[in-house]
Tab-separated table of C-alpha atoms and ligand atoms in Angstrom:
chain	number	residue	atom	x	y	z
A	195	MET	CA	-0.443	-40.447	11.269
A	196	LYS	CA	-0.803	-36.803	10.158
A	197	LYS	CA	2.215	-34.931	8.741
A	198	ILE	CA	4.454	-32.631	10.927
A	199	CYS	CA	6.047	-29.432	9.588
A	200	VAL	CA	9.067	-27.893	11.403
A	201	PHE	CA	9.973	-24.288	10.630
A	202	GLY	CA	13.175	-23.336	12.127
A	203	SER	CA	16.930	-23.306	12.673
A	204	LEU	CA	19.695	-25.618	11.437
A	205	ASN	CA	23.210	-25.425	13.174
A	206	ILE	CA	26.294	-27.446	13.210
A	207	ASP	CA	27.089	-28.166	16.926
A	208	MET	CA	30.843	-27.916	17.906
A	209	THR	CA	30.667	-29.680	21.244
A	210	ILE	CA	33.493	-29.746	23.737
A	211	PHE	CA	33.250	-31.892	26.794
A	212	VAL	CA	34.929	-29.925	29.640
A	213	PRO	CA	35.486	-30.631	33.279
A	214	HIS	CA	33.628	-27.438	34.382
A	215	PHE	CA	32.319	-24.325	32.740
A	216	ASN	CA	35.247	-21.945	32.183
A	217	ALA	CA	35.646	-18.642	33.862
A	218	PRO	CA	36.278	-15.239	31.874
A	219	GLY	CA	39.848	-15.241	30.649
A	220	GLU	CA	40.363	-19.039	31.383
A	221	THR	CA	41.787	-21.399	28.823
A	222	LEU	CA	40.232	-24.711	29.611
A	223	THR	CA	41.356	-28.071	28.232
A	224	GLY	CA	38.423	-30.296	27.256
A	225	THR	CA	38.222	-34.081	27.458
A	226	GLY	CA	36.811	-34.595	23.909
A	227	MET	CA	35.185	-32.951	21.095
A	228	SER	CA	32.469	-33.804	18.614
A	229	ILE	CA	30.732	-32.302	15.588
A	230	PHE	CA	27.057	-32.931	15.404
A	231	THR	CA	24.232	-31.628	13.290
A	232	GLY	CA	21.981	-29.547	15.573
A	233	GLY	CA	19.889	-26.380	15.790
A	234	LYS	CA	16.548	-26.464	17.434
A	235	GLY	CA	14.496	-26.814	14.269
A	236	GLY	CA	16.711	-29.518	12.687
A	237	ASN	CA	16.825	-31.259	16.046
A	238	GLN	CA	13.016	-31.353	16.239
A	239	ALA	CA	12.694	-32.624	12.625
A	240	VAL	CA	15.193	-35.435	13.107
A	241	ALA	CA	13.612	-36.447	16.374
A	242	CYS	CA	10.071	-36.622	14.716
A	243	ALA	CA	11.576	-38.794	11.968
A	244	ARG	CA	13.355	-41.104	14.395
A	245	LEU	CA	9.944	-41.512	16.251
A	246	GLY	CA	8.501	-42.593	12.803
A	247	ALA	CA	6.574	-39.493	11.730
A	248	PRO	CA	6.440	-38.028	8.382
A	249	VAL	CA	8.096	-34.616	8.714
A	250	LYS	CA	9.045	-31.777	6.489
A	251	MET	CA	11.758	-29.195	7.421
A	252	ILE	CA	11.551	-25.530	6.270
A	253	GLY	CA	14.721	-23.567	7.146
A	254	CYS	CA	17.935	-22.131	5.551
A	255	LEU	CA	21.391	-23.607	5.256
A	256	GLY	CA	24.447	-21.769	3.886
A	257	ASP	CA	26.327	-22.759	0.608
A	258	ASP	CA	29.301	-24.052	2.763
A	259	ALA	CA	30.407	-27.601	3.240
A	260	ASN	CA	28.496	-27.806	6.590
A	261	GLY	CA	25.320	-26.935	4.734
A	262	GLY	CA	25.888	-29.864	2.373
A	263	MET	CA	26.653	-32.134	5.223
A	264	TYR	CA	23.547	-31.144	7.014
A	265	TYR	CA	21.367	-31.559	3.905
A	266	ASP	CA	22.624	-35.092	3.407
A	267	THR	CA	22.005	-35.923	7.070
A	268	LEU	CA	18.339	-34.881	6.910
A	269	VAL	CA	17.897	-36.874	3.635
A	270	LYS	CA	19.386	-39.814	5.388
A	271	GLU	CA	17.174	-39.441	8.445
A	272	GLY	CA	14.077	-39.362	6.155
A	273	VAL	CA	13.060	-35.769	6.544
A	274	ASP	CA	11.382	-34.082	3.677
A	275	VAL	CA	13.839	-31.482	2.629
A	276	SER	CA	11.891	-29.786	-0.126
A	277	GLY	CA	11.368	-26.779	2.011
A	278	LEU	CA	15.156	-26.113	2.622
A	279	ARG	CA	16.832	-23.221	1.132
A	280	ARG	CA	20.710	-23.177	0.442
A	281	CYS	CA	21.529	-19.495	0.762
A	282	GLU	CA	24.533	-18.128	-1.229
A	283	ASN	CA	27.579	-16.473	0.219
A	284	ILE	CA	26.822	-17.279	3.875
A	285	THR	CA	27.749	-19.929	6.353
A	286	SER	CA	25.414	-22.257	7.934
A	287	GLY	CA	24.517	-21.744	11.558
A	288	ILE	CA	27.171	-22.658	14.130
A	289	ALA	CA	26.762	-23.440	17.794
A	290	PHE	CA	29.683	-23.792	20.161
A	291	ILE	CA	28.636	-25.943	23.071
A	292	GLU	CA	30.358	-26.798	26.340
A	293	VAL	CA	29.001	-29.858	28.171
A	294	VAL	CA	30.178	-30.626	31.777
A	295	PRO	CA	30.252	-34.153	33.454
A	296	GLU	CA	26.827	-33.412	35.086
A	297	GLY	CA	25.377	-33.188	31.636
A	298	GLU	CA	24.584	-29.523	31.598
A	299	ASN	CA	25.456	-27.309	28.703
A	300	ARG	CA	26.304	-23.693	27.669
A	301	ILE	CA	25.682	-22.652	24.017
A	302	ALA	CA	26.966	-19.693	22.010
A	303	LEU	CA	25.433	-19.265	18.621
A	304	ALA	CA	26.311	-17.727	15.300
A	305	VAL	CA	22.968	-17.707	13.351
A	306	GLY	CA	24.494	-17.529	9.775
A	307	ALA	CA	21.896	-18.586	7.162
A	308	ASN	CA	19.159	-19.038	9.878
A	309	GLY	CA	18.989	-15.277	9.843
A	310	LEU	CA	17.889	-15.386	6.208
A	311	LEU	CA	14.674	-17.171	6.879
A	312	THR	CA	12.003	-14.720	5.739
A	313	PRO	CA	8.149	-14.317	5.718
A	314	GLU	CA	8.262	-15.011	1.924
A	315	VAL	CA	9.786	-18.491	2.671
A	316	ALA	CA	6.805	-19.149	4.989
A	317	ARG	CA	4.400	-17.992	2.421
A	318	ASP	CA	6.072	-20.036	-0.435
A	319	SER	CA	5.375	-23.096	1.782
A	320	GLU	CA	1.761	-22.322	2.574
A	321	ALA	CA	0.331	-25.497	0.719
A	322	ALA	CA	2.740	-27.793	2.573
A	323	ILE	CA	1.997	-26.167	5.962
A	324	ALA	CA	-1.798	-26.311	5.295
A	325	GLU	CA	-1.510	-30.085	4.766
A	326	CYS	CA	0.153	-30.745	8.111
A	327	GLY	CA	-1.515	-31.786	11.433
A	328	VAL	CA	1.088	-30.293	13.610
A	329	TYR	CA	3.386	-27.202	12.994
A	330	MET	CA	6.503	-26.764	15.259
A	331	THR	CA	8.581	-23.604	15.500
A	332	GLN	CA	11.224	-22.038	17.820
A	333	LEU	CA	13.005	-18.752	18.198
A	334	GLU	CA	16.396	-19.005	16.389
A	335	ASN	CA	15.218	-17.184	13.218
A	336	PRO	CA	13.868	-13.755	12.476
A	337	LEU	CA	10.638	-13.096	14.417
A	338	GLU	CA	8.731	-11.845	11.497
A	339	ALA	CA	9.317	-15.115	9.643
A	340	ILE	CA	8.418	-17.174	12.623
A	341	MET	CA	5.127	-15.234	13.102
A	342	GLU	CA	4.168	-15.415	9.559
A	343	GLY	CA	4.623	-19.180	9.450
A	344	MET	CA	2.595	-19.461	12.723
A	345	ARG	CA	-0.184	-17.213	11.190
A	346	ILE	CA	-0.430	-19.466	8.124
A	347	ALA	CA	-0.522	-22.668	10.193
A	348	HIS	CA	-3.066	-21.155	12.482
A	349	ASP	CA	-5.207	-19.823	9.613
A	350	HIS	CA	-5.339	-23.306	8.141
A	351	GLY	CA	-6.398	-24.894	11.526
A	352	VAL	CA	-2.959	-26.732	11.983
A	353	THR	CA	-2.056	-27.292	15.692
A	354	VAL	CA	0.718	-24.818	16.408
A	355	VAL	CA	3.551	-25.712	18.933
A	356	LEU	CA	5.958	-22.907	19.885
A	357	ASP	CA	9.094	-23.835	21.795
A	358	PRO	CA	9.970	-20.421	22.969
A	359	ALA	CA	13.755	-21.015	22.850
A	360	PRO	CA	16.079	-19.229	23.015
A	361	ALA	CA	13.650	-17.114	25.124
A	362	ARG	CA	13.245	-13.431	24.634
A	363	PRO	CA	10.307	-11.074	25.350
A	364	LEU	CA	7.648	-11.590	22.578
A	365	PRO	CA	4.749	-9.552	21.289
A	366	ASP	CA	1.308	-10.587	22.665
A	367	GLN	CA	0.108	-11.454	19.044
A	368	ILE	CA	2.386	-14.376	18.874
A	369	PHE	CA	0.571	-16.211	21.806
A	370	GLY	CA	-2.793	-15.947	19.928
A	371	LEU	CA	-1.271	-17.912	17.174
A	372	CYS	CA	-0.234	-20.804	19.408
A	373	ASP	CA	-2.069	-23.812	20.476
A	374	ILE	CA	0.629	-24.953	22.769
A	375	VAL	CA	3.711	-23.128	24.244
A	376	THR	CA	6.488	-25.264	25.831
A	377	PRO	CA	8.866	-23.025	27.960
A	378	ASN	CA	11.226	-24.358	30.500
A	379	GLU	CA	11.502	-22.615	33.914
A	380	THR	CA	14.023	-20.008	32.737
A	381	GLU	CA	12.118	-19.378	29.450
A	382	LEU	CA	8.831	-18.894	31.279
A	383	ASN	CA	10.596	-16.376	33.528
A	384	ILE	CA	12.041	-14.545	30.546
A	385	LEU	CA	8.720	-14.481	28.605
A	386	THR	CA	6.715	-13.122	31.520
A	387	GLY	CA	9.123	-11.425	33.920
A	388	MET	CA	7.610	-13.416	36.720
A	389	PRO	CA	9.134	-15.939	39.021
A	390	THR	CA	8.840	-19.504	38.172
A	391	ASP	CA	10.805	-21.536	40.820
A	392	THR	CA	7.877	-22.998	42.606
A	393	VAL	CA	4.871	-24.750	40.863
A	394	ASP	CA	2.558	-22.041	42.196
A	395	GLU	CA	4.723	-19.384	40.749
A	396	ALA	CA	4.969	-21.171	37.329
A	397	VAL	CA	1.162	-21.652	37.216
A	398	ALA	CA	0.709	-17.817	37.743
A	399	ALA	CA	3.343	-17.122	35.049
A	400	ALA	CA	1.732	-19.562	32.673
A	401	ARG	CA	-1.684	-18.081	33.248
A	402	SER	CA	-0.279	-14.702	32.200
A	403	LEU	CA	0.612	-16.280	28.797
A	404	ILE	CA	-2.817	-17.713	28.586
A	405	ALA	CA	-4.183	-14.112	29.278
A	406	ARG	CA	-2.064	-13.123	26.237
A	407	GLY	CA	-3.741	-15.758	23.991
A	408	ALA	CA	-1.919	-19.041	24.470
A	409	LYS	CA	-4.456	-21.973	24.849
A	410	LEU	CA	-2.149	-24.494	26.679
A	411	VAL	CA	1.232	-23.988	28.407
A	412	LEU	CA	3.517	-26.945	29.094
A	413	ASN	CA	6.130	-25.802	31.506
A	414	LYS	CA	9.090	-28.272	31.256
A	415	ARG	CA	10.476	-28.691	34.788
A	416	GLY	CA	13.373	-31.071	34.103
A	417	ALA	CA	13.377	-34.388	35.890
A	418	ALA	CA	10.219	-33.387	37.895
A	419	GLY	CA	8.220	-33.645	34.657
A	420	VAL	CA	5.790	-31.109	32.977
A	421	LEU	CA	3.291	-28.689	34.444
A	422	LEU	CA	0.204	-28.490	32.287
A	423	VAL	CA	-1.630	-25.288	32.458
A	424	THR	CA	-4.719	-24.113	30.861
A	425	ALA	CA	-7.257	-21.355	31.757
A	426	ASP	CA	-9.165	-23.728	34.109
A	427	GLU	CA	-6.813	-26.578	35.026
A	428	CYS	CA	-3.190	-27.224	36.112
A	429	ARG	CA	-1.517	-30.527	36.872
A	430	MET	CA	1.946	-32.190	36.907
A	431	ILE	CA	2.724	-35.013	34.609
A	432	PRO	CA	5.777	-36.678	36.065
A	433	GLY	CA	8.971	-37.289	34.296
A	434	PHE	CA	11.206	-40.404	33.949
A	435	LYS	CA	14.290	-41.146	35.976
A	436	VAL	CA	17.346	-41.522	33.857
A	437	GLU	CA	21.202	-40.886	34.235
A	438	ALA	CA	21.888	-37.766	32.139
A	439	VAL	CA	25.208	-37.237	30.465
A	440	ASP	CA	24.339	-34.433	28.064
A	441	THR	CA	21.102	-32.434	28.282
A	442	THR	CA	21.617	-30.700	24.789
A	443	ALA	CA	18.373	-30.901	22.799
A	444	ALA	CA	16.348	-32.365	25.670
A	445	GLY	CA	13.856	-29.667	25.043
A	446	ASP	CA	13.849	-30.285	21.297
A	447	SER	CA	13.315	-33.915	21.801
A	448	PHE	CA	10.460	-33.286	24.270
A	449	ASN	CA	8.730	-31.122	21.584
A	450	ALA	CA	9.191	-33.764	18.955
A	451	GLY	CA	7.699	-36.414	21.183
A	452	LEU	CA	4.756	-34.154	21.824
A	453	ALA	CA	4.253	-33.353	18.125
A	454	VAL	CA	4.370	-37.061	17.227
A	455	GLY	CA	1.983	-37.995	19.837
A	456	LEU	CA	-0.583	-35.256	18.799
A	457	ALA	CA	-0.070	-36.184	14.951
A	458	ASP	CA	-0.635	-39.765	15.893
A	459	GLY	CA	-3.904	-38.881	17.779
A	460	LEU	CA	-2.907	-39.523	21.234
A	461	ALA	CA	-4.720	-37.730	24.178
A	462	ILE	CA	-2.724	-34.872	25.490
A	463	ASP	CA	-1.563	-36.705	28.616
A	464	ASP	CA	-0.222	-39.690	26.605
A	465	ALA	CA	1.399	-37.244	24.104
A	466	ILE	CA	3.183	-35.536	27.012
A	467	ARG	CA	4.320	-38.999	28.358
A	468	LEU	CA	5.855	-39.698	24.927
A	469	ALA	CA	7.418	-36.234	24.963
A	470	ASN	CA	8.835	-36.874	28.609
A	471	ALA	CA	10.238	-40.179	27.601
A	472	THR	CA	11.830	-38.735	24.305
A	473	GLY	CA	13.419	-35.948	26.092
A	474	ALA	CA	14.686	-38.166	28.978
A	475	ILE	CA	16.300	-40.643	26.662
A	476	SER	CA	18.044	-37.955	24.666
A	477	THR	CA	19.783	-36.749	27.863
A	478	THR	CA	21.342	-40.312	28.363
A	479	ARG	CA	23.455	-40.052	25.118
A	480	LEU	CA	25.959	-37.515	23.821
A	481	GLY	CA	25.125	-34.906	21.253
A	482	ALA	CA	21.752	-33.569	19.871
A	483	GLN	CA	20.698	-35.606	16.969
A	484	PRO	CA	22.740	-38.830	17.658
A	485	ALA	CA	20.873	-38.897	21.096
A	486	MET	CA	17.188	-38.994	19.733
A	487	PRO	CA	15.376	-42.267	20.343
A	488	THR	CA	13.088	-44.307	18.163
A	489	ARG	CA	9.413	-44.638	19.090
A	490	GLU	CA	10.040	-48.280	20.351
A	491	GLN	CA	12.794	-47.019	22.813
A	492	ALA	CA	10.599	-44.214	24.029
A	493	GLU	CA	7.631	-46.647	24.580
A	494	ALA	CA	9.861	-49.102	26.405
A	495	LEU	CA	10.899	-46.454	28.913
A	496	ILE	CA	7.220	-45.454	29.411
A	497	LYS	CA	6.404	-49.056	30.023
A	498	ALA	CA	9.426	-49.733	32.300
A	499	GLN	CA	8.521	-46.767	34.590
A	500	ALA	CA	4.625	-47.087	34.457
B	892	RIB	O1	18.544	-27.130	21.700
B	892	RIB	C1	19.842	-27.550	21.475
B	892	RIB	C2	20.408	-26.759	20.247
B	892	RIB	O2	20.509	-25.384	20.536
B	892	RIB	C3	21.710	-27.157	19.699
B	892	RIB	O3	21.631	-28.283	18.851
B	892	RIB	C4	22.261	-25.828	19.184
B	892	RIB	O4	22.485	-25.923	17.899
B	892	RIB	C5	21.324	-24.694	19.620
B	892	RIB	O5	20.514	-24.452	18.658
Protein backbone atom coordinates (compact mmCIF):
# COMPACT_ATOMS: atom_id res chain seq x y z
CA MET A 1 0.00 0.00 0.00
CA LYS A 2 1.23 3.53 -0.78
CA LYS A 3 1.89 5.96 2.08
CA ILE A 4 -0.66 8.60 3.11
CA CYS A 5 0.24 12.07 4.34
CA VAL A 6 -2.19 14.11 6.45
CA PHE A 7 -1.54 17.85 6.71
CA GLY A 8 -3.86 19.43 9.23
CA SER A 9 -5.30 20.10 12.65
CA LEU A 10 -5.00 18.44 16.03
CA ASN A 11 -7.48 19.29 18.80
CA ILE A 12 -8.40 17.98 22.19
CA ASP A 13 -12.17 17.39 22.11
CA MET A 14 -14.08 18.17 25.31
CA THR A 15 -17.35 16.41 24.60
CA ILE A 16 -20.49 16.86 26.71
CA PHE A 17 -23.49 14.64 26.06
CA VAL A 18 -26.60 16.84 26.41
CA PRO A 19 -30.35 16.14 26.21
CA HIS A 20 -30.79 18.88 23.57
CA PHE A 21 -28.75 21.76 22.10
CA ASN A 22 -28.86 24.62 24.58
CA ALA A 23 -30.43 27.99 23.89
CA PRO A 24 -28.63 31.37 24.30
CA GLY A 25 -28.34 32.14 28.03
CA GLU A 26 -29.41 28.64 29.08
CA THR A 27 -27.30 26.57 31.49
CA LEU A 28 -27.80 22.95 30.55
CA THR A 29 -26.82 19.91 32.60
CA GLY A 30 -25.22 17.19 30.53
CA THR A 31 -25.50 13.44 31.00
CA GLY A 32 -21.76 12.79 30.74
CA MET A 33 -18.44 14.20 29.61
CA SER A 34 -15.37 12.77 27.87
CA ILE A 35 -12.01 14.06 26.69
CA PHE A 36 -10.93 12.66 23.33
CA THR A 37 -8.07 13.37 20.96
CA GLY A 38 -9.63 14.95 17.86
CA GLY A 39 -9.23 17.63 15.22
CA LYS A 40 -9.99 16.87 11.60
CA GLY A 41 -6.36 16.21 10.66
CA GLY A 42 -5.54 14.00 13.63
CA ASN A 43 -8.82 12.13 13.21
CA GLN A 44 -8.02 11.38 9.57
CA ALA A 45 -4.51 10.20 10.46
CA VAL A 46 -5.68 7.90 13.26
CA ALA A 47 -8.50 6.52 11.10
CA CYS A 48 -6.00 5.72 8.31
CA ALA A 49 -3.72 3.96 10.81
CA ARG A 50 -6.65 1.94 12.24
CA LEU A 51 -7.47 0.85 8.69
CA GLY A 52 -3.90 -0.44 8.42
CA ALA A 53 -2.29 2.24 6.24
CA PRO A 54 1.17 3.76 6.70
CA VAL A 55 0.40 7.40 7.54
CA LYS A 56 2.40 10.51 8.37
CA MET A 57 0.88 13.46 10.24
CA ILE A 58 2.10 17.03 9.64
CA GLY A 59 0.70 19.54 12.11
CA CYS A 60 1.26 21.67 15.20
CA LEU A 61 0.67 20.90 18.88
CA GLY A 62 1.21 23.30 21.78
CA ASP A 63 3.75 22.80 24.56
CA ASP A 64 0.96 22.09 27.08
CA ALA A 65 0.06 18.78 28.71
CA ASN A 66 -2.63 18.21 26.07
CA GLY A 67 0.03 18.41 23.35
CA GLY A 68 2.09 15.73 25.11
CA MET A 69 -0.97 13.54 25.56
CA TYR A 70 -1.88 13.91 21.87
CA TYR A 71 1.67 13.14 20.71
CA ASP A 72 1.72 9.93 22.78
CA THR A 73 -1.67 8.90 21.38
CA LEU A 74 -0.47 9.25 17.79
CA VAL A 75 2.65 7.22 18.54
CA LYS A 76 0.52 4.51 20.16
CA GLU A 77 -1.78 4.44 17.12
CA GLY A 78 1.20 3.88 14.82
CA VAL A 79 1.09 7.29 13.09
CA ASP A 80 4.46 8.65 11.86
CA VAL A 81 4.92 11.79 14.01
CA SER A 82 8.17 13.03 12.46
CA GLY A 83 6.24 15.89 10.80
CA LEU A 84 4.73 17.16 14.08
CA ARG A 85 5.85 20.47 15.62
CA ARG A 86 5.54 21.25 19.34
CA CYS A 87 5.09 25.04 19.40
CA GLU A 88 6.24 27.06 22.43
CA ASN A 89 4.06 29.25 24.64
CA ILE A 90 0.77 28.27 23.06
CA THR A 91 -1.95 25.77 23.92
CA SER A 92 -2.94 22.90 21.65
CA GLY A 93 -6.22 23.27 19.75
CA ILE A 94 -9.37 22.70 21.81
CA ALA A 95 -12.86 21.80 20.59
CA PHE A 96 -15.94 22.06 22.80
CA ILE A 97 -18.48 19.60 21.46
CA GLU A 98 -22.12 19.06 22.43
CA VAL A 99 -23.67 15.76 21.35
CA VAL A 100 -27.45 15.21 21.56
CA PRO A 101 -29.12 11.76 21.89
CA GLU A 102 -29.86 11.68 18.12
CA GLY A 103 -26.07 11.71 17.57
CA GLU A 104 -25.82 15.21 16.08
CA ASN A 105 -23.18 17.61 17.35
CA ARG A 106 -22.25 21.26 17.67
CA ILE A 107 -18.59 22.25 17.79
CA ALA A 108 -16.85 25.45 18.98
CA LEU A 109 -13.14 25.59 18.29
CA ALA A 110 -10.10 27.45 19.71
CA VAL A 111 -7.40 26.74 17.12
CA GLY A 112 -4.36 27.35 19.39
CA ALA A 113 -1.19 25.87 17.85
CA ASN A 114 -3.08 24.84 14.68
CA GLY A 115 -2.89 28.54 13.74
CA LEU A 116 0.92 28.28 13.63
CA LEU A 117 1.07 25.82 10.76
CA THR A 118 2.93 27.80 8.07
CA PRO A 119 3.90 27.36 4.40
CA GLU A 120 7.49 26.78 5.66
CA VAL A 121 6.32 23.70 7.58
CA ALA A 122 4.88 22.36 4.32
CA ARG A 123 8.09 23.16 2.43
CA ASP A 124 10.20 21.47 5.14
CA SER A 125 8.16 18.30 4.56
CA GLU A 126 8.44 18.34 0.75
CA ALA A 127 10.46 15.09 0.54
CA ALA A 128 8.00 13.25 2.80
CA ILE A 129 4.99 14.59 0.87
CA ALA A 130 6.56 13.60 -2.46
CA GLU A 131 6.94 9.96 -1.45
CA CYS A 132 3.24 9.56 -0.57
CA GLY A 133 0.49 8.20 -2.80
CA VAL A 134 -2.33 10.22 -1.21
CA TYR A 135 -2.24 13.65 0.47
CA MET A 136 -5.16 14.66 2.74
CA THR A 137 -5.94 18.11 4.09
CA GLN A 138 -8.79 20.11 5.66
CA LEU A 139 -9.51 23.76 6.59
CA GLU A 140 -8.69 24.16 10.31
CA ASN A 141 -5.24 25.71 9.65
CA PRO A 142 -4.13 28.95 7.91
CA LEU A 143 -5.11 28.85 4.24
CA GLU A 144 -1.66 29.82 2.93
CA ALA A 145 -0.13 26.77 4.65
CA ILE A 146 -2.92 24.48 3.39
CA MET A 147 -2.46 25.70 -0.18
CA GLU A 148 1.33 25.43 -0.07
CA GLY A 149 1.08 21.81 1.08
CA MET A 150 -1.43 21.07 -1.68
CA ARG A 151 0.78 22.76 -4.27
CA ILE A 152 3.76 20.62 -3.26
CA ALA A 153 1.72 17.41 -3.34
CA HIS A 154 0.13 18.37 -6.67
CA ASP A 155 3.51 19.22 -8.24
CA HIS A 156 4.82 15.79 -7.23
CA GLY A 157 1.84 13.99 -8.75
CA VAL A 158 0.44 12.88 -5.37
CA THR A 159 -3.36 12.42 -5.27
CA VAL A 160 -4.73 15.41 -3.30
CA VAL A 161 -7.94 15.01 -1.27
CA LEU A 162 -9.41 18.20 0.24
CA ASP A 163 -12.02 17.87 2.99
CA PRO A 164 -13.40 21.44 2.88
CA ALA A 165 -14.32 21.55 6.57
CA PRO A 166 -15.01 23.78 8.35
CA ALA A 167 -16.27 25.31 5.12
CA ARG A 168 -15.56 28.87 4.08
CA PRO A 169 -15.50 30.60 0.69
CA LEU A 170 -12.23 29.61 -1.03
CA PRO A 171 -10.11 31.07 -3.85
CA ASP A 172 -10.45 29.37 -7.25
CA GLN A 173 -6.75 28.34 -7.28
CA ILE A 174 -7.28 25.83 -4.48
CA PHE A 175 -9.61 23.70 -6.62
CA GLY A 176 -6.99 23.41 -9.36
CA LEU A 177 -4.72 21.76 -6.75
CA CYS A 178 -7.35 19.14 -5.81
CA ASP A 179 -7.94 15.74 -7.30
CA ILE A 180 -10.91 15.10 -5.02
CA VAL A 181 -13.04 17.48 -2.90
CA THR A 182 -15.39 15.92 -0.33
CA PRO A 183 -17.96 18.46 0.93
CA ASN A 184 -21.15 17.51 2.75
CA GLU A 185 -24.35 19.32 1.71
CA THR A 186 -23.79 22.34 3.98
CA GLU A 187 -20.15 22.68 2.97
CA LEU A 188 -21.02 22.46 -0.73
CA ASN A 189 -23.56 25.25 -0.21
CA ILE A 190 -21.00 27.46 1.58
CA LEU A 191 -18.32 26.83 -1.05
CA THR A 192 -20.58 27.63 -3.97
CA GLY A 193 -23.40 29.82 -2.64
CA MET A 194 -25.74 27.44 -4.49
CA PRO A 195 -28.59 25.30 -3.09
CA THR A 196 -27.68 21.65 -2.40
CA ASP A 197 -30.84 20.15 -0.86
CA THR A 198 -31.78 17.99 -3.83
CA VAL A 199 -29.48 15.75 -5.86
CA ASP A 200 -30.02 17.90 -8.98
CA GLU A 201 -29.09 21.03 -7.04
CA ALA A 202 -26.01 19.33 -5.61
CA VAL A 203 -24.89 18.17 -9.08
CA ALA A 204 -25.10 21.77 -10.35
CA ALA A 205 -23.16 23.05 -7.31
CA ALA A 206 -20.52 20.31 -7.65
CA ARG A 207 -20.13 21.11 -11.37
CA SER A 208 -19.40 24.73 -10.42
CA LEU A 209 -16.43 23.46 -8.36
CA ILE A 210 -15.32 21.40 -11.36
CA ALA A 211 -15.50 24.56 -13.48
CA ARG A 212 -13.16 26.14 -10.88
CA GLY A 213 -10.61 23.31 -11.31
CA ALA A 214 -11.67 20.32 -9.14
CA LYS A 215 -11.50 16.97 -10.98
CA LEU A 216 -13.89 14.93 -8.82
CA VAL A 217 -16.44 16.08 -6.22
CA LEU A 218 -17.76 13.58 -3.68
CA ASN A 219 -20.79 15.15 -1.98
CA LYS A 220 -21.39 13.34 1.33
CA ARG A 221 -25.15 13.10 1.79
CA GLY A 222 -25.37 11.39 5.20
CA ALA A 223 -27.16 8.06 5.37
CA ALA A 224 -28.19 8.40 1.68
CA GLY A 225 -24.58 7.91 0.62
CA VAL A 226 -22.29 9.85 -1.66
CA LEU A 227 -22.98 11.74 -4.85
CA LEU A 228 -20.04 11.34 -7.26
CA VAL A 229 -19.74 14.18 -9.76
CA THR A 230 -17.15 14.72 -12.51
CA ALA A 231 -17.30 16.90 -15.62
CA ASP A 232 -19.19 14.20 -17.50
CA GLU A 233 -20.77 11.79 -15.03
CA CYS A 234 -22.79 11.83 -11.81
CA ARG A 235 -24.13 8.95 -9.73
CA MET A 236 -25.06 8.02 -6.15
CA ILE A 237 -23.09 5.41 -4.23
CA PRO A 238 -25.45 4.31 -1.44
CA GLY A 239 -24.47 4.46 2.24
CA PHE A 240 -24.89 1.86 4.99
CA LYS A 241 -27.73 1.59 7.51
CA VAL A 242 -26.49 1.92 11.11
CA GLU A 243 -27.79 3.24 14.47
CA ALA A 244 -25.92 6.54 14.98
CA VAL A 245 -25.09 7.66 18.54
CA ASP A 246 -22.44 10.32 17.78
CA THR A 247 -21.70 11.69 14.31
CA THR A 248 -18.52 13.53 15.40
CA ALA A 249 -15.74 12.79 12.89
CA ALA A 250 -17.97 10.82 10.50
CA GLY A 251 -16.61 13.03 7.69
CA ASP A 252 -13.03 12.53 8.85
CA SER A 253 -13.55 8.77 8.92
CA PHE A 254 -15.09 8.87 5.44
CA ASN A 255 -12.05 10.70 4.08
CA ALA A 256 -9.70 8.23 5.74
CA GLY A 257 -11.51 5.26 4.22
CA LEU A 258 -11.36 6.93 0.82
CA ALA A 259 -7.61 7.67 1.14
CA VAL A 260 -6.82 4.14 2.31
CA GLY A 261 -8.83 2.66 -0.55
CA LEU A 262 -7.00 4.82 -3.08
CA ALA A 263 -3.59 4.15 -1.49
CA ASP A 264 -4.40 0.45 -1.69
CA GLY A 265 -5.18 0.68 -5.41
CA LEU A 266 -8.97 0.14 -5.18
CA ALA A 267 -11.21 1.40 -7.99
CA ILE A 268 -12.96 4.65 -7.04
CA ASP A 269 -16.35 2.99 -6.35
CA ASP A 270 -14.74 0.43 -4.02
CA ALA A 271 -12.74 3.17 -2.27
CA ILE A 272 -15.99 5.10 -1.74
CA ARG A 273 -17.67 1.98 -0.32
CA LEU A 274 -14.78 1.60 2.14
CA ALA A 275 -15.15 5.32 2.96
CA ASN A 276 -18.91 5.00 3.50
CA ALA A 277 -18.46 1.97 5.76
CA THR A 278 -15.69 3.64 7.79
CA GLY A 279 -17.80 6.77 8.25
CA ALA A 280 -20.94 4.79 9.12
CA ILE A 281 -19.23 2.66 11.79
CA SER A 282 -17.69 5.76 13.39
CA THR A 283 -21.21 7.11 14.07
CA THR A 284 -22.17 4.01 16.06
CA ARG A 285 -19.60 4.75 18.79
CA LEU A 286 -18.91 7.75 21.04
CA GLY A 287 -16.13 10.26 20.33
CA ALA A 288 -13.91 10.91 17.35
CA GLN A 289 -10.82 8.71 17.40
CA PRO A 290 -12.17 6.01 19.76
CA ALA A 291 -14.92 5.46 17.17
CA MET A 292 -12.68 4.67 14.18
CA PRO A 293 -12.98 1.09 12.88
CA THR A 294 -10.37 -1.40 11.68
CA ARG A 295 -10.27 -2.47 8.03
CA GLU A 296 -11.77 -5.85 9.00
CA GLN A 297 -14.73 -4.14 10.71
CA ALA A 298 -15.33 -1.86 7.72
CA GLU A 299 -15.14 -4.76 5.28
CA ALA A 300 -17.51 -6.83 7.43
CA LEU A 301 -20.13 -4.04 7.17
CA ILE A 302 -19.66 -3.85 3.38
CA LYS A 303 -20.16 -7.63 3.15
CA ALA A 304 -23.13 -7.64 5.53
CA GLN A 305 -25.04 -5.01 3.52
CA ALA A 306 -23.93 -6.04 0.01
O1 LIG B 1 -14.62 16.52 12.54
C1 LIG B 1 -14.68 16.41 13.93
C2 LIG B 1 -13.63 17.27 14.56
O2 LIG B 1 -13.94 18.63 14.32
C3 LIG B 1 -13.55 17.15 16.06
O3 LIG B 1 -12.67 16.12 16.46
C4 LIG B 1 -13.12 18.55 16.49
O4 LIG B 1 -11.85 18.60 17.04
C5 LIG B 1 -13.24 19.42 15.24
O5 LIG B 1 -12.02 19.66 14.68
